[in-house]
PDB file of C-alpha atoms and ligand atoms in Angstrom:
ATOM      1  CA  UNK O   1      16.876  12.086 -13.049  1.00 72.00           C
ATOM      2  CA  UNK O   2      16.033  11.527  -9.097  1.00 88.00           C
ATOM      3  CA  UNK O   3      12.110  10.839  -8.399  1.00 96.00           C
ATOM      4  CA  UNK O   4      10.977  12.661  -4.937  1.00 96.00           C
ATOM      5  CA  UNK O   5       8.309  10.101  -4.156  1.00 98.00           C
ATOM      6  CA  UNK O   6       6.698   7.029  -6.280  1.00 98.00           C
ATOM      7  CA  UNK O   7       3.393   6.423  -5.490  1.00 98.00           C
ATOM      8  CA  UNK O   8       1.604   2.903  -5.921  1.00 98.00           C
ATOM      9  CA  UNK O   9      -2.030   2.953  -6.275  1.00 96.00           C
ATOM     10  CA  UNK O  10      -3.806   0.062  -4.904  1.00 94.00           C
ATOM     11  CA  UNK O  11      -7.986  -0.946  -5.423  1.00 90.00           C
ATOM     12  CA  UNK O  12      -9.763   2.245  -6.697  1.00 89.00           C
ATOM     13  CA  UNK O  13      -6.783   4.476  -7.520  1.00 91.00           C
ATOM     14  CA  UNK O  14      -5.287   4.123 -10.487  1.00 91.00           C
ATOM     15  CA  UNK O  15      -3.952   7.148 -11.652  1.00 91.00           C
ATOM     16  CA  UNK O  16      -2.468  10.423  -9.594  1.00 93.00           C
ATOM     17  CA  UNK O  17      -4.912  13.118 -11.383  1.00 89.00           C
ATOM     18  CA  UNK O  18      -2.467  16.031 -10.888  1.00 89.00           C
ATOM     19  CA  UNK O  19       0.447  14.692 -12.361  1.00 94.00           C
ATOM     20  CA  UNK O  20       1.488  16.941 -15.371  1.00 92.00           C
ATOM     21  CA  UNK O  21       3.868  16.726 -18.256  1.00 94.00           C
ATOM     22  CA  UNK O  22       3.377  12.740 -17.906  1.00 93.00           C
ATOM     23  CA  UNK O  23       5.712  10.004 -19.457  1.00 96.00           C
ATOM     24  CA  UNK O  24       5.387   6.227 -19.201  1.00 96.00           C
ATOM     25  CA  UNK O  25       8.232   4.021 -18.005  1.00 95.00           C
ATOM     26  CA  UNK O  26       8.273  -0.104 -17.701  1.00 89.00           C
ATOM     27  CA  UNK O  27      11.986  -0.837 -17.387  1.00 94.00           C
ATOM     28  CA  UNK O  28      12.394  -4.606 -17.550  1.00 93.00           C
ATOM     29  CA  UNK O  29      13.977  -5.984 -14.222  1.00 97.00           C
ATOM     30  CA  UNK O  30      15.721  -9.025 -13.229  1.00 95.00           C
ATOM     31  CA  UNK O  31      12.659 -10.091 -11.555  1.00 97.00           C
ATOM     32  CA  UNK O  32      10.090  -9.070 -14.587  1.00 97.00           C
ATOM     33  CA  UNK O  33       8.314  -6.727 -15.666  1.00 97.00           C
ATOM     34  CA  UNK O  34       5.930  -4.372 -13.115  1.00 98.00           C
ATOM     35  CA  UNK O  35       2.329  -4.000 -13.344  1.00 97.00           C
ATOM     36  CA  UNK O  36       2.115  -1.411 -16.099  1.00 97.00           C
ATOM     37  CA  UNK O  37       3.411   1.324 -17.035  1.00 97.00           C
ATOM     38  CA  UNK O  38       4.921   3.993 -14.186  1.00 97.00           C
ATOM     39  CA  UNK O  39       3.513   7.062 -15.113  1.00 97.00           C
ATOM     40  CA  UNK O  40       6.311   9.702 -14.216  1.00 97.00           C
ATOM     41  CA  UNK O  41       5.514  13.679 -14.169  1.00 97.00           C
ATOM     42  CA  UNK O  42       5.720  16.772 -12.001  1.00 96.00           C
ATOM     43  CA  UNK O  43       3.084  16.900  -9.028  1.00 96.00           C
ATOM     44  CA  UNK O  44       3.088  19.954  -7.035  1.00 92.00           C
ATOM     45  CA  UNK O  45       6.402  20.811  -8.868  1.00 94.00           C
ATOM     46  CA  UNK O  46       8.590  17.874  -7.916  1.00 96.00           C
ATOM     47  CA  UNK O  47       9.233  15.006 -10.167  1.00 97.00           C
ATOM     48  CA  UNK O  48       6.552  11.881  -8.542  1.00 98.00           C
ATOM     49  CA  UNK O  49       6.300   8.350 -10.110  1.00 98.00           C
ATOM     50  CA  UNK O  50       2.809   6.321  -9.969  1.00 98.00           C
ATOM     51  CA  UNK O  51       2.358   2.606 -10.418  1.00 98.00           C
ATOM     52  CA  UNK O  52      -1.176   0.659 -10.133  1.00 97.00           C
ATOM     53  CA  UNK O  53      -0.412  -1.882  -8.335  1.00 98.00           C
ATOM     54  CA  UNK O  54      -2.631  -4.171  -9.726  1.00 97.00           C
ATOM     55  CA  UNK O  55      -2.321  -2.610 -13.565  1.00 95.00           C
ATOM     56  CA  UNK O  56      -4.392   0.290 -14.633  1.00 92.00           C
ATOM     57  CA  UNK O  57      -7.296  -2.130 -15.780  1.00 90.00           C
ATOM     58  CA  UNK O  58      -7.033  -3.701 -12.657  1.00 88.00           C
ATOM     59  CA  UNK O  59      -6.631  -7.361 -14.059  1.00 92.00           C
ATOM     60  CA  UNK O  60      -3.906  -8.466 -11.340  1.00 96.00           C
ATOM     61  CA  UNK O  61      -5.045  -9.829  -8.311  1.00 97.00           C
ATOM     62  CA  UNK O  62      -3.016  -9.755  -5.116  1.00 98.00           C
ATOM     63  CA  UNK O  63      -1.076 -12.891  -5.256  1.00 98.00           C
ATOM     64  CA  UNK O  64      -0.472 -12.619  -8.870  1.00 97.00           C
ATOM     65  CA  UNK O  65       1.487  -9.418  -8.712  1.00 98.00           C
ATOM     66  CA  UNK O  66       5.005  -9.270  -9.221  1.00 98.00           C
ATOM     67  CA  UNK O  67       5.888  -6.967  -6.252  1.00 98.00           C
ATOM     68  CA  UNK O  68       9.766  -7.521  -6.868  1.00 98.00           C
ATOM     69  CA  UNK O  69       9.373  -6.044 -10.091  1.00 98.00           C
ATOM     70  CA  UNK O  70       7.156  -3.111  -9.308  1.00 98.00           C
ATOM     71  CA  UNK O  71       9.445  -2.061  -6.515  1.00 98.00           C
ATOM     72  CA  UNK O  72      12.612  -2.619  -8.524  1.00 98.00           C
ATOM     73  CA  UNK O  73      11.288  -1.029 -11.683  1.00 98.00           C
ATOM     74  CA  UNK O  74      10.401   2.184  -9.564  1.00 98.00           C
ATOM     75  CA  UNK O  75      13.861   2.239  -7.669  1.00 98.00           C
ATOM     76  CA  UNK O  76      15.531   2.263 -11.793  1.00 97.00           C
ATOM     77  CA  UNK O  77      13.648   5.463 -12.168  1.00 97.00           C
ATOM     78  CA  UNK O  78      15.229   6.501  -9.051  1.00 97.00           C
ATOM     79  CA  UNK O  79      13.005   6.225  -6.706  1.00 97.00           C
ATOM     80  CA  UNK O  80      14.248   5.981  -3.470  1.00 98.00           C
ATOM     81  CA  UNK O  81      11.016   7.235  -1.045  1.00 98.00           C
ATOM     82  CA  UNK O  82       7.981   5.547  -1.665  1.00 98.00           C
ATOM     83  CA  UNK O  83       4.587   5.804  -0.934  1.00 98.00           C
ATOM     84  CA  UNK O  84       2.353   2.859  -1.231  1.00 98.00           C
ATOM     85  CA  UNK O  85      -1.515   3.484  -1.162  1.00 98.00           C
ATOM     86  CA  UNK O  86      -3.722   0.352   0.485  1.00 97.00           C
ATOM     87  CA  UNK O  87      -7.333  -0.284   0.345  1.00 97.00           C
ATOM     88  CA  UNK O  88      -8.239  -1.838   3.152  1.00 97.00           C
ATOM     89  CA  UNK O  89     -10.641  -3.134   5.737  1.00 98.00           C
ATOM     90  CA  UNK O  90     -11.215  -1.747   9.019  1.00 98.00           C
ATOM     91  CA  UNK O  91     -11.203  -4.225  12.069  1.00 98.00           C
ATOM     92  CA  UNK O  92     -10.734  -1.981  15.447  1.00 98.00           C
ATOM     93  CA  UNK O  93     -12.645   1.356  16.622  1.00 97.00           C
ATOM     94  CA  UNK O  94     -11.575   4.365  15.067  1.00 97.00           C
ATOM     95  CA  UNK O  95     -10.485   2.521  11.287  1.00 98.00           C
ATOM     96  CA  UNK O  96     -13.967   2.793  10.202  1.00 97.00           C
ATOM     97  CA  UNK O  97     -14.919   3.138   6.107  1.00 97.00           C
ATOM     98  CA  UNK O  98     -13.598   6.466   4.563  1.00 97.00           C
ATOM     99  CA  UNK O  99     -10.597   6.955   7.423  1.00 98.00           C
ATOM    100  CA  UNK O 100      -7.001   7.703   6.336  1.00 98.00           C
ATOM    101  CA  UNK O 101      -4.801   5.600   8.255  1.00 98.00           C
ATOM    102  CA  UNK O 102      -0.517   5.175   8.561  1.00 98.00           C
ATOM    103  CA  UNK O 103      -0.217   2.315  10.010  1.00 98.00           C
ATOM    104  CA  UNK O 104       3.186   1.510  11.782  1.00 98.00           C
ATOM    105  CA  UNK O 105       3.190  -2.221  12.349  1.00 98.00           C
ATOM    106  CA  UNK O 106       1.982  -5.336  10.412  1.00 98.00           C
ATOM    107  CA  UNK O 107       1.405  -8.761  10.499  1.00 98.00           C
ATOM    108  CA  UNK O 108       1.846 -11.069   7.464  1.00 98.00           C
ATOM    109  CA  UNK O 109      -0.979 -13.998   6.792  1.00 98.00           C
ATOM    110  CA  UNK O 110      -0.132 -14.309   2.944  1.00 98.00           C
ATOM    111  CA  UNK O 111       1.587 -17.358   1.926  1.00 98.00           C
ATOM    112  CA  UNK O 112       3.014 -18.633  -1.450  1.00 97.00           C
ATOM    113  CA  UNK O 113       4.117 -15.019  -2.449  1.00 98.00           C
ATOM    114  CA  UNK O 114       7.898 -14.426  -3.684  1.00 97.00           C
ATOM    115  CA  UNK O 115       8.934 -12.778  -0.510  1.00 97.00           C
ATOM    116  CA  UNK O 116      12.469 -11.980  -0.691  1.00 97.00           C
ATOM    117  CA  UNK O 117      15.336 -10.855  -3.140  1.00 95.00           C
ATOM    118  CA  UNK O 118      17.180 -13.713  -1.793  1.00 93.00           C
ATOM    119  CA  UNK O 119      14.321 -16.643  -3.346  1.00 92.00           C
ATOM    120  CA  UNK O 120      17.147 -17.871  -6.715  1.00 90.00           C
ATOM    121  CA  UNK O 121      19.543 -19.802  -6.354  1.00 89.00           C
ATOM    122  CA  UNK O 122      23.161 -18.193  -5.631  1.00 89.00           C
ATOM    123  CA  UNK O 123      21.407 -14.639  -4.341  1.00 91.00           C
ATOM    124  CA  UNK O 124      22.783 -13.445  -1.321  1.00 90.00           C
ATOM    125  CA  UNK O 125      21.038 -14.482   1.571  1.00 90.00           C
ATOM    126  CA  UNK O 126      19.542 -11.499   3.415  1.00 90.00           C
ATOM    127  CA  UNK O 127      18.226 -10.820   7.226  1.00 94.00           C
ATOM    128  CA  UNK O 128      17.314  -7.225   7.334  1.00 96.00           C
ATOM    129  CA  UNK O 129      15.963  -5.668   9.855  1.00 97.00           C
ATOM    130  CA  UNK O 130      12.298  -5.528  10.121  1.00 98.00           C
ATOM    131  CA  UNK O 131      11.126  -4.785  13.855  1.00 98.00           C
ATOM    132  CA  UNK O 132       9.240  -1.222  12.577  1.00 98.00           C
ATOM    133  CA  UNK O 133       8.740  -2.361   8.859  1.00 98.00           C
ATOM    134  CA  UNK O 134       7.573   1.223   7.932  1.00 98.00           C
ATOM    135  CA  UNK O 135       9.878   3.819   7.767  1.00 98.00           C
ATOM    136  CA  UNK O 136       9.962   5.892  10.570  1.00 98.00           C
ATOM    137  CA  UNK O 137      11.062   9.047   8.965  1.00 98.00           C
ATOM    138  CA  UNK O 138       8.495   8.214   5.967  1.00 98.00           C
ATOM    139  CA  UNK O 139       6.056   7.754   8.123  1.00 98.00           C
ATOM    140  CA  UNK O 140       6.758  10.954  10.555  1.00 98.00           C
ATOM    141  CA  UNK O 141       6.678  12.808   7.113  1.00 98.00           C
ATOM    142  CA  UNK O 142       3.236  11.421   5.893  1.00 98.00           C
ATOM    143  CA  UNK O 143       1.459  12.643   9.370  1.00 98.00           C
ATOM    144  CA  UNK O 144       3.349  15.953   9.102  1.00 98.00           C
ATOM    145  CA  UNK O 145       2.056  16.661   5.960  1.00 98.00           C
ATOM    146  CA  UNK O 146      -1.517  15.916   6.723  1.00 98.00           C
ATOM    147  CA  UNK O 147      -1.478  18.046   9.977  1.00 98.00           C
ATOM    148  CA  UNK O 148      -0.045  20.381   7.714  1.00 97.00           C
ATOM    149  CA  UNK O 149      -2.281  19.756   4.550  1.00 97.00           C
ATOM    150  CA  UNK O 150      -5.610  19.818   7.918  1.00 98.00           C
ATOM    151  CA  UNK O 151      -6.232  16.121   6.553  1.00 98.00           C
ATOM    152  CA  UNK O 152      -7.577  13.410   9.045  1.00 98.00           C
ATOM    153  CA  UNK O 153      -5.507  10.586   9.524  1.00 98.00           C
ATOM    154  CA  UNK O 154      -4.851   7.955  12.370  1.00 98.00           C
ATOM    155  CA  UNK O 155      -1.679   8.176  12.531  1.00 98.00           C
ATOM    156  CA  UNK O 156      -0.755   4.524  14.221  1.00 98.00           C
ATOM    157  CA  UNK O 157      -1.881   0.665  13.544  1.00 98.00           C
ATOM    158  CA  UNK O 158      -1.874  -2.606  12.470  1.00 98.00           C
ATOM    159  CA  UNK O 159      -2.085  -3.304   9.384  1.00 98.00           C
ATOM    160  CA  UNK O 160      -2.871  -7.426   8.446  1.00 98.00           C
ATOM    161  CA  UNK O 161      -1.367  -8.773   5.122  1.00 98.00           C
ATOM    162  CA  UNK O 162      -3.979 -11.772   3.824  1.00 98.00           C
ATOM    163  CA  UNK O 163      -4.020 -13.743   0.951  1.00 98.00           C
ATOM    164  CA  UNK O 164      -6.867 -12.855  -1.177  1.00 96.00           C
ATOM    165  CA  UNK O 165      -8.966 -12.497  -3.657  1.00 96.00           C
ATOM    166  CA  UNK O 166     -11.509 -13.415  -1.184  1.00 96.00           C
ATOM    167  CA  UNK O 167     -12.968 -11.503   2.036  1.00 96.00           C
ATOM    168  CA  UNK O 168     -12.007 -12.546   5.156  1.00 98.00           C
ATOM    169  CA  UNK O 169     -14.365 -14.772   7.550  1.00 98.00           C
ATOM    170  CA  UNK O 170     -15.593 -13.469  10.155  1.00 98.00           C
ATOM    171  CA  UNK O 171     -13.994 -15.781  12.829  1.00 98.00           C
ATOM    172  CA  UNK O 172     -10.407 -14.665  10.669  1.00 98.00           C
ATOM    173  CA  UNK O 173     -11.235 -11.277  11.647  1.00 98.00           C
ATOM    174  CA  UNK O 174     -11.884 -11.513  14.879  1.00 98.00           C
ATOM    175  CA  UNK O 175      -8.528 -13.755  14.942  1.00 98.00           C
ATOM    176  CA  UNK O 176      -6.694 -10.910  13.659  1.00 98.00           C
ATOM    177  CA  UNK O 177      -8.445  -8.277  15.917  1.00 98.00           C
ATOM    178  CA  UNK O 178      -6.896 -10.788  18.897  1.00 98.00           C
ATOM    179  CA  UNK O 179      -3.620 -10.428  17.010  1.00 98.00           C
ATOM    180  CA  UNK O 180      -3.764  -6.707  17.141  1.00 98.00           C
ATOM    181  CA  UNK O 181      -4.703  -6.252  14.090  1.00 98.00           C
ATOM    182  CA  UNK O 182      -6.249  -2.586  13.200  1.00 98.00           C
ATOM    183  CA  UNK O 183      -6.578  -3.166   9.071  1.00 98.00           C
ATOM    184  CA  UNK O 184      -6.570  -5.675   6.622  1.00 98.00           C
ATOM    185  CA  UNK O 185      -5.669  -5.621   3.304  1.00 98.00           C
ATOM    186  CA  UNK O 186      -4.544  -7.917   0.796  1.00 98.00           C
ATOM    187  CA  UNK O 187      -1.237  -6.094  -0.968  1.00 98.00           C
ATOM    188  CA  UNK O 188       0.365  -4.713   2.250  1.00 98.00           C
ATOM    189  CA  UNK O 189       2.991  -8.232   2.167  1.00 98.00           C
ATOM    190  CA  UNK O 190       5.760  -9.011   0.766  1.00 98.00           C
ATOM    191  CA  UNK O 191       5.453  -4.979  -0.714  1.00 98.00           C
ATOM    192  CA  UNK O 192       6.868  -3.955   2.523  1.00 98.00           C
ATOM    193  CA  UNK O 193       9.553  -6.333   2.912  1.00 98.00           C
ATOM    194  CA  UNK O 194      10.703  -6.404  -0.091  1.00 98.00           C
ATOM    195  CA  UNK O 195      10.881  -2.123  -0.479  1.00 98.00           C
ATOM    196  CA  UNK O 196      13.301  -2.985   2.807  1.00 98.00           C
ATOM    197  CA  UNK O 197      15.548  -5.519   1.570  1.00 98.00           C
ATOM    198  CA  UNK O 198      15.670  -3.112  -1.480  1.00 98.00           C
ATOM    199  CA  UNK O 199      16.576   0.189   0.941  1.00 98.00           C
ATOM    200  CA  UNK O 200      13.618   2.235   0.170  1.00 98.00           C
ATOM    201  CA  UNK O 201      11.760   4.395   2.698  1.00 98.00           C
ATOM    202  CA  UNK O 202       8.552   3.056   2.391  1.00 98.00           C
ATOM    203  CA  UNK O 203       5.194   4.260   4.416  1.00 98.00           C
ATOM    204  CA  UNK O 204       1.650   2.888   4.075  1.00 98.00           C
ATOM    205  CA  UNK O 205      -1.070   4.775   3.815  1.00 98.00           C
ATOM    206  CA  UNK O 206      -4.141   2.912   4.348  1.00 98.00           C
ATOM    207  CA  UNK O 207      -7.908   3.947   2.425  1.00 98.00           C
ATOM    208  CA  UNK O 208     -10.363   2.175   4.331  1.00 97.00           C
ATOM    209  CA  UNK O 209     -13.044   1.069   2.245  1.00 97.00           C
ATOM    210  CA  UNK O 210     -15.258  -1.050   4.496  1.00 97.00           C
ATOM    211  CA  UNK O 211     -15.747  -2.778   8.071  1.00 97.00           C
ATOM    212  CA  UNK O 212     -14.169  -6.358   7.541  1.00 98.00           C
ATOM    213  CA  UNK O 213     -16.210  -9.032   8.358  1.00 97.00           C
ATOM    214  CA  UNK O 214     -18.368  -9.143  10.947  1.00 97.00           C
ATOM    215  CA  UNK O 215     -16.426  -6.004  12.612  1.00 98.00           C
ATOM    216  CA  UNK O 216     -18.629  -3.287  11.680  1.00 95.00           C
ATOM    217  CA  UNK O 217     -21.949  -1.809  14.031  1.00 92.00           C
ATOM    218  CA  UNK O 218     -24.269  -4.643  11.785  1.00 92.00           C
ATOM    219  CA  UNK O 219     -22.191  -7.880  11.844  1.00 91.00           C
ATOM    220  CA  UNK O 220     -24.386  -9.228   8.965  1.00 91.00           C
ATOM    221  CA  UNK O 221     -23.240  -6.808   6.458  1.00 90.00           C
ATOM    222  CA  UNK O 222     -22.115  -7.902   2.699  1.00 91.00           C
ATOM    223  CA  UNK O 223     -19.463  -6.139   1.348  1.00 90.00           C
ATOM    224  CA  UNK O 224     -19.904  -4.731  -2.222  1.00 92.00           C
ATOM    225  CA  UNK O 225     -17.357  -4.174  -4.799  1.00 90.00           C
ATOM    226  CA  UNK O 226     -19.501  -0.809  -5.255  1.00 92.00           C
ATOM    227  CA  UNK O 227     -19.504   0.241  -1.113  1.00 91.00           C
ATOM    228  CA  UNK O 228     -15.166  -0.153  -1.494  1.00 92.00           C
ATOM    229  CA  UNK O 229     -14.812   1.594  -4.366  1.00 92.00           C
ATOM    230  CA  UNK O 230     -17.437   4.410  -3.209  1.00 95.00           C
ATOM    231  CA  UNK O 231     -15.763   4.936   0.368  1.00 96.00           C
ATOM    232  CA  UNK O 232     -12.389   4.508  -1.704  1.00 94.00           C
ATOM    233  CA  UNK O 233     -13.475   7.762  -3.851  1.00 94.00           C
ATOM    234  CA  UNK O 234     -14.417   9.662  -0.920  1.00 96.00           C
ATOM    235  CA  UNK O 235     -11.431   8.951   1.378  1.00 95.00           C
ATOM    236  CA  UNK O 236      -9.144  10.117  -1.594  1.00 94.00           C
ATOM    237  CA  UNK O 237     -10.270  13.519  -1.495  1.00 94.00           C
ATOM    238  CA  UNK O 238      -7.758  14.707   1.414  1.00 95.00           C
ATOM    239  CA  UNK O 239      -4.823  12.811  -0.533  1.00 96.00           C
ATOM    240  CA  UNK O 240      -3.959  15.006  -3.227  1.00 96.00           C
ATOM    241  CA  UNK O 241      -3.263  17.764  -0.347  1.00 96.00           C
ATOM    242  CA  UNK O 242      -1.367  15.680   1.537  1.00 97.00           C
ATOM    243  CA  UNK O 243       0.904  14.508  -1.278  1.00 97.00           C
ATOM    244  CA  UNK O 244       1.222  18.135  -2.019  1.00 97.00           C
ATOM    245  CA  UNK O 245       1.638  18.836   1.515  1.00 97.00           C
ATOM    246  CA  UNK O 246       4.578  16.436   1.848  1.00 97.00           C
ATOM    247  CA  UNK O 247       6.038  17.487  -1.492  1.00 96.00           C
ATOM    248  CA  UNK O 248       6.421  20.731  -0.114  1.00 92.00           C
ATOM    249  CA  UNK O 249       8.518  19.811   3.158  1.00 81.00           C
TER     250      UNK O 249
HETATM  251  N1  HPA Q 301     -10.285  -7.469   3.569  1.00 74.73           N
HETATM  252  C1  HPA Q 301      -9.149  -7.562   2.834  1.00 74.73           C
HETATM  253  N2  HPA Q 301      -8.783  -6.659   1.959  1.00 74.73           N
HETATM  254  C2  HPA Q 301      -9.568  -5.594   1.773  1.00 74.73           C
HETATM  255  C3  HPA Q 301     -10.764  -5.427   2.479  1.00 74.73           C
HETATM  256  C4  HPA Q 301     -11.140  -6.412   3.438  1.00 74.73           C
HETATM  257  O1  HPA Q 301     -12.185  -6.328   4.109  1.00 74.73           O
HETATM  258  N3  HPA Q 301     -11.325  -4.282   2.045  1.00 74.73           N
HETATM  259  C5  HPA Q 301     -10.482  -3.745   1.115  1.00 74.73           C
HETATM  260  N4  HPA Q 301      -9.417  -4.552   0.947  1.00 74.73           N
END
């Protein structure tokens, strides 16, 4: 049976409260097995898939998770549309903490990932296209729906792929703020590749839990695991109309 939208929780969201009638999938894939189980049900009455990215305990960090899998374990569930949830930092004016944000382009600083379908031996070697690496018609869908739903999101941006676990200095921030970078998050790459090398629509919508470093009104601010999660929990609260908003198109 066809999913309408899979949903991949990142840092802070790890479970899609109004999903009904809910049964766990972890199909095996060539690449391994995903993050946890993918929690299938009926959201706003069409059939939606959710994955924690980084397990429902949270116990994978960014580099360690198996974003092949995830990605192909939600397109065997048929899956073709989905819709990956990012915590991230804010870097420019107007991405401050609590904003809602769909970016459009990215830049990739992670290294040492599995990037590509193509990385064994004998797998066909693939170029695919990657100048907008959101989908367009995702992403027109996502800011629809929260006109629609009356949710506030910036609807453009950058968003910057690092490596992780750790923060960001704040001289690599203001690097990335030179690249253009709006956001920065830790999860965004190889996800995004990887969903196009596999053909899925695939938007980002960025959470933005805190000013990265050094970027915020007081440059000498620490970021606490308690401040992300906090501004996490309060930028969710428009998401459950949008998802129902964009259900509903
Ligand atoms: N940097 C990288 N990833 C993040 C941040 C950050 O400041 N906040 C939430 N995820």
């Amino acid at each position: 049976m066809s999913v309408e939208l899979a949903v991949i929780g990142g840092t802070g969201v790890y479970a899609l409260g109004e999903l009904a009638d809910v049964e766990a999938q972890q199909p095996v894939t060539k690449y391994g097995a995903p993050s946890g189980p993918i929690r299938v049900g009926t959201y706003a009455g069409s059939r939606v898939a959710f994955l924690a990215r980084h397990g429902e305990g949270h116990s994978i960090p960014p580099h360690k998770i198996n974003y092949r899998a995830n990605l192909a374990a939600l397109q065997a569930i048929g899956a073709t549309r989905v819709l990956a949830l990012n915590t991230v930092g804010g870097i420019t004016e107007g991405f401050g903490p609590r904003v809602l944000a769909c970016p459009d382009q990215l830049i990739d600083y992670t290294w040492g990932r599995i990037s590509t379908l193509s990385e064994e031996p004998g797998s066909e070697v693939l170029h695919v296209d990657f100048g907008d690496p959101y989908t367009p018609s995702l992403r027109k869908a996502v800011i629809d729906a929260a006109a629609r739903a009356g949710v506030a999101l910036v609807e453009t941006g950058c968003y910057g792929a690092t490596q992780g676990p750790r923060l960001e200095t704040k001289a690599e921030i203001a690097r990335m703020r030179r690249d253009g970078c709006d956001l920065v998050g830790m999860t965004g790459m190889p996800e995004a590749g990887l969903a196009r090398e596999l053909g899925l629509d695939y938007a980002c919508l960025g959470i933005v839990a805190n000013w990265a470093a050094g970027a915020g009104p007081d440059v000498d601010e620490v970021i606490t695991l308690q401040d992300v999660l906090d501004n996490v929990a309060a930028a969710m609260d428009g998401v459950p109309r949008l998802l129902r908003a964009l259900l509903d198109a």
